[in-house]
Amino acid sequence: MTLEDDIRHILQTTRTCAVVGLSPKPHRDSYQVARVLQAHGWRVLPVNPAAQGSQILGEMVYATLADAAKEHAIDLVDVFRNSEDAGAVVDEAIAVQAPAVWLQLGVVNDAAIGRARAAGLRAVQDRCTKIEITRHS
């Protein structure tokens, strides 16, 4: 299975996406990307401990991925954290049994991606969901 196969499968099957590191600030990349995902019909679950309890893009913000997973089935975990911190998020995605994880453009953590794939998750890194969903539409 190729990276393109994983991307295509993720884009075709995702309906609910937890966006870890989603900023409430409209000028930030995470906000812009999440808005495009919503425009393509995806439900976006914001995960940001600094903004928990508030709303971003009309959705309640969760402190952790585990909190979001208690209330929603998550198809994809989209990670807007730095490369070093992405590993812990990937481990949490594995723990909540998300079927896929996506590290955004500029986020590279080969060890974490290896753990995700070993656990049976589809995994993408250093790509932008906004660019890919637009390209595949």
PDB file of C-alpha atoms in Angstrom:
ATOM      1  CA  MET A   1       0.000   0.000   0.000  1.00  0.00           C
ATOM      2  CA  THR A   2       1.374   3.388  -0.989  1.00  0.00           C
ATOM      3  CA  LEU A   3       1.111   6.766   0.690  1.00  0.00           C
ATOM      4  CA  GLU A   4      -1.277   7.851  -2.076  1.00  0.00           C
ATOM      5  CA  ASP A   5      -3.468   4.827  -1.293  1.00  0.00           C
ATOM      6  CA  ASP A   6      -3.564   5.864   2.363  1.00  0.00           C
ATOM      7  CA  ILE A   7      -4.389   9.468   1.484  1.00  0.00           C
ATOM      8  CA  ARG A   8      -7.149   8.446  -0.904  1.00  0.00           C
ATOM      9  CA  HIS A   9      -8.652   5.996   1.608  1.00  0.00           C
ATOM     10  CA  ILE A  10      -8.545   8.523   4.458  1.00  0.00           C
ATOM     11  CA  LEU A  11     -10.180  11.227   2.359  1.00  0.00           C
ATOM     12  CA  GLN A  12     -12.904   8.851   1.146  1.00  0.00           C
ATOM     13  CA  THR A  13     -13.782   7.393   4.553  1.00  0.00           C
ATOM     14  CA  THR A  14     -13.375  10.267   6.989  1.00  0.00           C
ATOM     15  CA  ARG A  15     -16.516  11.915   8.306  1.00  0.00           C
ATOM     16  CA  THR A  16     -15.310  12.948  11.778  1.00  0.00           C
ATOM     17  CA  CYS A  17     -11.847  14.407  12.266  1.00  0.00           C
ATOM     18  CA  ALA A  18     -10.267  15.366  15.583  1.00  0.00           C
ATOM     19  CA  VAL A  19      -7.930  18.309  14.955  1.00  0.00           C
ATOM     20  CA  VAL A  20      -5.293  18.345  17.692  1.00  0.00           C
ATOM     21  CA  GLY A  21      -3.853  21.825  18.137  1.00  0.00           C
ATOM     22  CA  LEU A  22      -6.775  23.624  16.455  1.00  0.00           C
ATOM     23  CA  SER A  23      -6.389  27.331  17.176  1.00  0.00           C
ATOM     24  CA  PRO A  24      -9.342  29.644  17.819  1.00  0.00           C
ATOM     25  CA  LYS A  25      -7.492  32.329  15.824  1.00  0.00           C
ATOM     26  CA  PRO A  26      -8.878  32.589  12.251  1.00  0.00           C
ATOM     27  CA  HIS A  27      -5.501  33.570  10.756  1.00  0.00           C
ATOM     28  CA  ARG A  28      -3.790  30.357  11.937  1.00  0.00           C
ATOM     29  CA  ASP A  29      -3.242  27.461   9.525  1.00  0.00           C
ATOM     30  CA  SER A  30      -5.066  24.974  11.760  1.00  0.00           C
ATOM     31  CA  TYR A  31      -8.211  27.115  11.720  1.00  0.00           C
ATOM     32  CA  GLN A  32      -8.066  27.613   7.948  1.00  0.00           C
ATOM     33  CA  VAL A  33      -7.579  23.904   7.309  1.00  0.00           C
ATOM     34  CA  ALA A  34     -10.387  22.903   9.688  1.00  0.00           C
ATOM     35  CA  ARG A  35     -12.734  25.333   7.997  1.00  0.00           C
ATOM     36  CA  VAL A  36     -12.034  23.715   4.606  1.00  0.00           C
ATOM     37  CA  LEU A  37     -12.583  20.242   6.077  1.00  0.00           C
ATOM     38  CA  GLN A  38     -15.968  21.398   7.378  1.00  0.00           C
ATOM     39  CA  ALA A  39     -16.801  22.856   3.965  1.00  0.00           C
ATOM     40  CA  HIS A  40     -16.198  19.373   2.516  1.00  0.00           C
ATOM     41  CA  GLY A  41     -18.731  17.889   4.918  1.00  0.00           C
ATOM     42  CA  TRP A  42     -16.443  16.654   7.674  1.00  0.00           C
ATOM     43  CA  ARG A  43     -17.276  17.119  11.329  1.00  0.00           C
ATOM     44  CA  VAL A  44     -14.284  18.724  13.037  1.00  0.00           C
ATOM     45  CA  LEU A  45     -13.657  18.045  16.727  1.00  0.00           C
ATOM     46  CA  PRO A  46     -11.265  20.678  18.112  1.00  0.00           C
ATOM     47  CA  VAL A  47      -8.693  19.407  20.625  1.00  0.00           C
ATOM     48  CA  ASN A  48      -6.878  22.209  22.440  1.00  0.00           C
ATOM     49  CA  PRO A  49      -6.429  22.178  26.234  1.00  0.00           C
ATOM     50  CA  ALA A  50      -5.971  25.963  26.340  1.00  0.00           C
ATOM     51  CA  ALA A  51      -9.406  26.493  24.763  1.00  0.00           C
ATOM     52  CA  GLN A  52     -11.343  23.575  26.286  1.00  0.00           C
ATOM     53  CA  GLY A  53     -14.972  24.279  27.036  1.00  0.00           C
ATOM     54  CA  SER A  54     -15.208  27.030  24.425  1.00  0.00           C
ATOM     55  CA  GLN A  55     -16.188  26.611  20.792  1.00  0.00           C
ATOM     56  CA  ILE A  56     -14.131  26.779  17.618  1.00  0.00           C
ATOM     57  CA  LEU A  57     -15.910  26.721  14.265  1.00  0.00           C
ATOM     58  CA  GLY A  58     -19.169  25.952  16.071  1.00  0.00           C
ATOM     59  CA  GLU A  59     -17.835  22.817  17.799  1.00  0.00           C
ATOM     60  CA  MET A  60     -17.082  22.277  21.493  1.00  0.00           C
ATOM     61  CA  VAL A  61     -13.353  22.151  22.227  1.00  0.00           C
ATOM     62  CA  TYR A  62     -11.945  19.115  24.049  1.00  0.00           C
ATOM     63  CA  ALA A  63      -8.897  19.142  26.301  1.00  0.00           C
ATOM     64  CA  THR A  64      -7.597  15.794  25.037  1.00  0.00           C
ATOM     65  CA  LEU A  65      -8.127  13.363  22.233  1.00  0.00           C
ATOM     66  CA  ALA A  66      -9.332  10.805  24.794  1.00  0.00           C
ATOM     67  CA  ASP A  67     -12.048  13.239  25.926  1.00  0.00           C
ATOM     68  CA  ALA A  68     -13.252  13.685  22.347  1.00  0.00           C
ATOM     69  CA  ALA A  69     -13.198   9.914  21.755  1.00  0.00           C
ATOM     70  CA  LYS A  70     -15.464   9.317  24.755  1.00  0.00           C
ATOM     71  CA  GLU A  71     -18.249  11.181  22.956  1.00  0.00           C
ATOM     72  CA  HIS A  72     -17.529  10.642  19.248  1.00  0.00           C
ATOM     73  CA  ALA A  73     -16.274   7.988  16.867  1.00  0.00           C
ATOM     74  CA  ILE A  74     -13.139   9.512  15.339  1.00  0.00           C
ATOM     75  CA  ASP A  75     -12.166   8.570  11.794  1.00  0.00           C
ATOM     76  CA  LEU A  76      -8.986  10.656  11.617  1.00  0.00           C
ATOM     77  CA  VAL A  77      -6.663  12.451  14.014  1.00  0.00           C
ATOM     78  CA  ASP A  78      -5.193  15.509  12.254  1.00  0.00           C
ATOM     79  CA  VAL A  79      -2.136  16.785  14.140  1.00  0.00           C
ATOM     80  CA  PHE A  80      -1.099  20.450  14.284  1.00  0.00           C
ATOM     81  CA  ARG A  81       1.732  20.084  16.795  1.00  0.00           C
ATOM     82  CA  ASN A  82       5.473  20.284  16.328  1.00  0.00           C
ATOM     83  CA  SER A  83       7.322  17.183  15.173  1.00  0.00           C
ATOM     84  CA  GLU A  84       8.659  16.389  18.627  1.00  0.00           C
ATOM     85  CA  ASP A  85       5.228  16.605  20.314  1.00  0.00           C
ATOM     86  CA  ALA A  86       3.463  14.682  17.542  1.00  0.00           C
ATOM     87  CA  GLY A  87       4.642  11.342  18.931  1.00  0.00           C
ATOM     88  CA  ALA A  88       2.541  11.656  22.074  1.00  0.00           C
ATOM     89  CA  VAL A  89      -0.510  12.556  19.987  1.00  0.00           C
ATOM     90  CA  VAL A  90       0.052   9.540  17.741  1.00  0.00           C
ATOM     91  CA  ASP A  91       0.290   7.329  20.829  1.00  0.00           C
ATOM     92  CA  GLU A  92      -3.011   8.763  22.066  1.00  0.00           C
ATOM     93  CA  ALA A  93      -4.586   8.135  18.629  1.00  0.00           C
ATOM     94  CA  ILE A  94      -3.480   4.511  18.881  1.00  0.00           C
ATOM     95  CA  ALA A  95      -4.916   4.297  22.411  1.00  0.00           C
ATOM     96  CA  VAL A  96      -8.347   5.597  21.340  1.00  0.00           C
ATOM     97  CA  GLN A  97      -8.270   3.217  18.352  1.00  0.00           C
ATOM     98  CA  ALA A  98      -8.560   5.890  15.690  1.00  0.00           C
ATOM     99  CA  PRO A  99      -8.195   4.252  12.268  1.00  0.00           C
ATOM    100  CA  ALA A 100      -5.919   6.971  10.871  1.00  0.00           C
ATOM    101  CA  VAL A 101      -3.521   9.729  11.872  1.00  0.00           C
ATOM    102  CA  TRP A 102      -2.265  12.653   9.787  1.00  0.00           C
ATOM    103  CA  LEU A 103       0.704  14.874  10.654  1.00  0.00           C
ATOM    104  CA  GLN A 104       0.350  18.214   8.930  1.00  0.00           C
ATOM    105  CA  LEU A 105       2.747  19.820   6.470  1.00  0.00           C
ATOM    106  CA  GLY A 106       6.124  20.331   8.160  1.00  0.00           C
ATOM    107  CA  VAL A 107       5.396  17.793  10.914  1.00  0.00           C
ATOM    108  CA  VAL A 108       7.663  14.763  10.575  1.00  0.00           C
ATOM    109  CA  ASN A 109       8.094  12.022  13.153  1.00  0.00           C
ATOM    110  CA  ASP A 110       9.131   8.754  11.518  1.00  0.00           C
ATOM    111  CA  ALA A 111       9.149   6.811  14.793  1.00  0.00           C
ATOM    112  CA  ALA A 112       5.575   7.854  15.593  1.00  0.00           C
ATOM    113  CA  ILE A 113       4.386   7.044  12.068  1.00  0.00           C
ATOM    114  CA  GLY A 114       6.062   3.646  12.402  1.00  0.00           C
ATOM    115  CA  ARG A 115       4.225   2.996  15.694  1.00  0.00           C
ATOM    116  CA  ALA A 116       0.926   4.029  14.101  1.00  0.00           C
ATOM    117  CA  ARG A 117       1.390   1.717  11.124  1.00  0.00           C
ATOM    118  CA  ALA A 118       2.507  -1.150  13.387  1.00  0.00           C
ATOM    119  CA  ALA A 119      -0.742  -0.658  15.344  1.00  0.00           C
ATOM    120  CA  GLY A 120      -2.750  -0.897  12.114  1.00  0.00           C
ATOM    121  CA  LEU A 121      -3.485   2.795  11.551  1.00  0.00           C
ATOM    122  CA  ARG A 122      -3.217   4.457   8.181  1.00  0.00           C
ATOM    123  CA  ALA A 123      -0.645   7.204   8.646  1.00  0.00           C
ATOM    124  CA  VAL A 124       0.398  10.290   6.703  1.00  0.00           C
ATOM    125  CA  GLN A 125       3.012  12.890   7.586  1.00  0.00           C
ATOM    126  CA  ASP A 126       4.298  16.157   6.144  1.00  0.00           C
ATOM    127  CA  ARG A 127       1.165  16.680   4.033  1.00  0.00           C
ATOM    128  CA  CYS A 128      -1.708  19.144   4.348  1.00  0.00           C
ATOM    129  CA  THR A 129      -5.253  17.795   4.564  1.00  0.00           C
ATOM    130  CA  LYS A 130      -6.570  21.036   3.039  1.00  0.00           C
ATOM    131  CA  ILE A 131      -4.339  20.678  -0.022  1.00  0.00           C
ATOM    132  CA  GLU A 132      -5.059  16.955  -0.404  1.00  0.00           C
ATOM    133  CA  ILE A 133      -8.835  17.168   0.060  1.00  0.00           C
ATOM    134  CA  THR A 134      -8.960  19.967  -2.530  1.00  0.00           C
ATOM    135  CA  ARG A 135      -6.724  18.027  -4.926  1.00  0.00           C
ATOM    136  CA  HIS A 136      -8.859  14.876  -4.624  1.00  0.00           C
ATOM    137  CA  SER A 137     -12.255  16.633  -4.893  1.00  0.00           C
TER     138      SER A 137
END
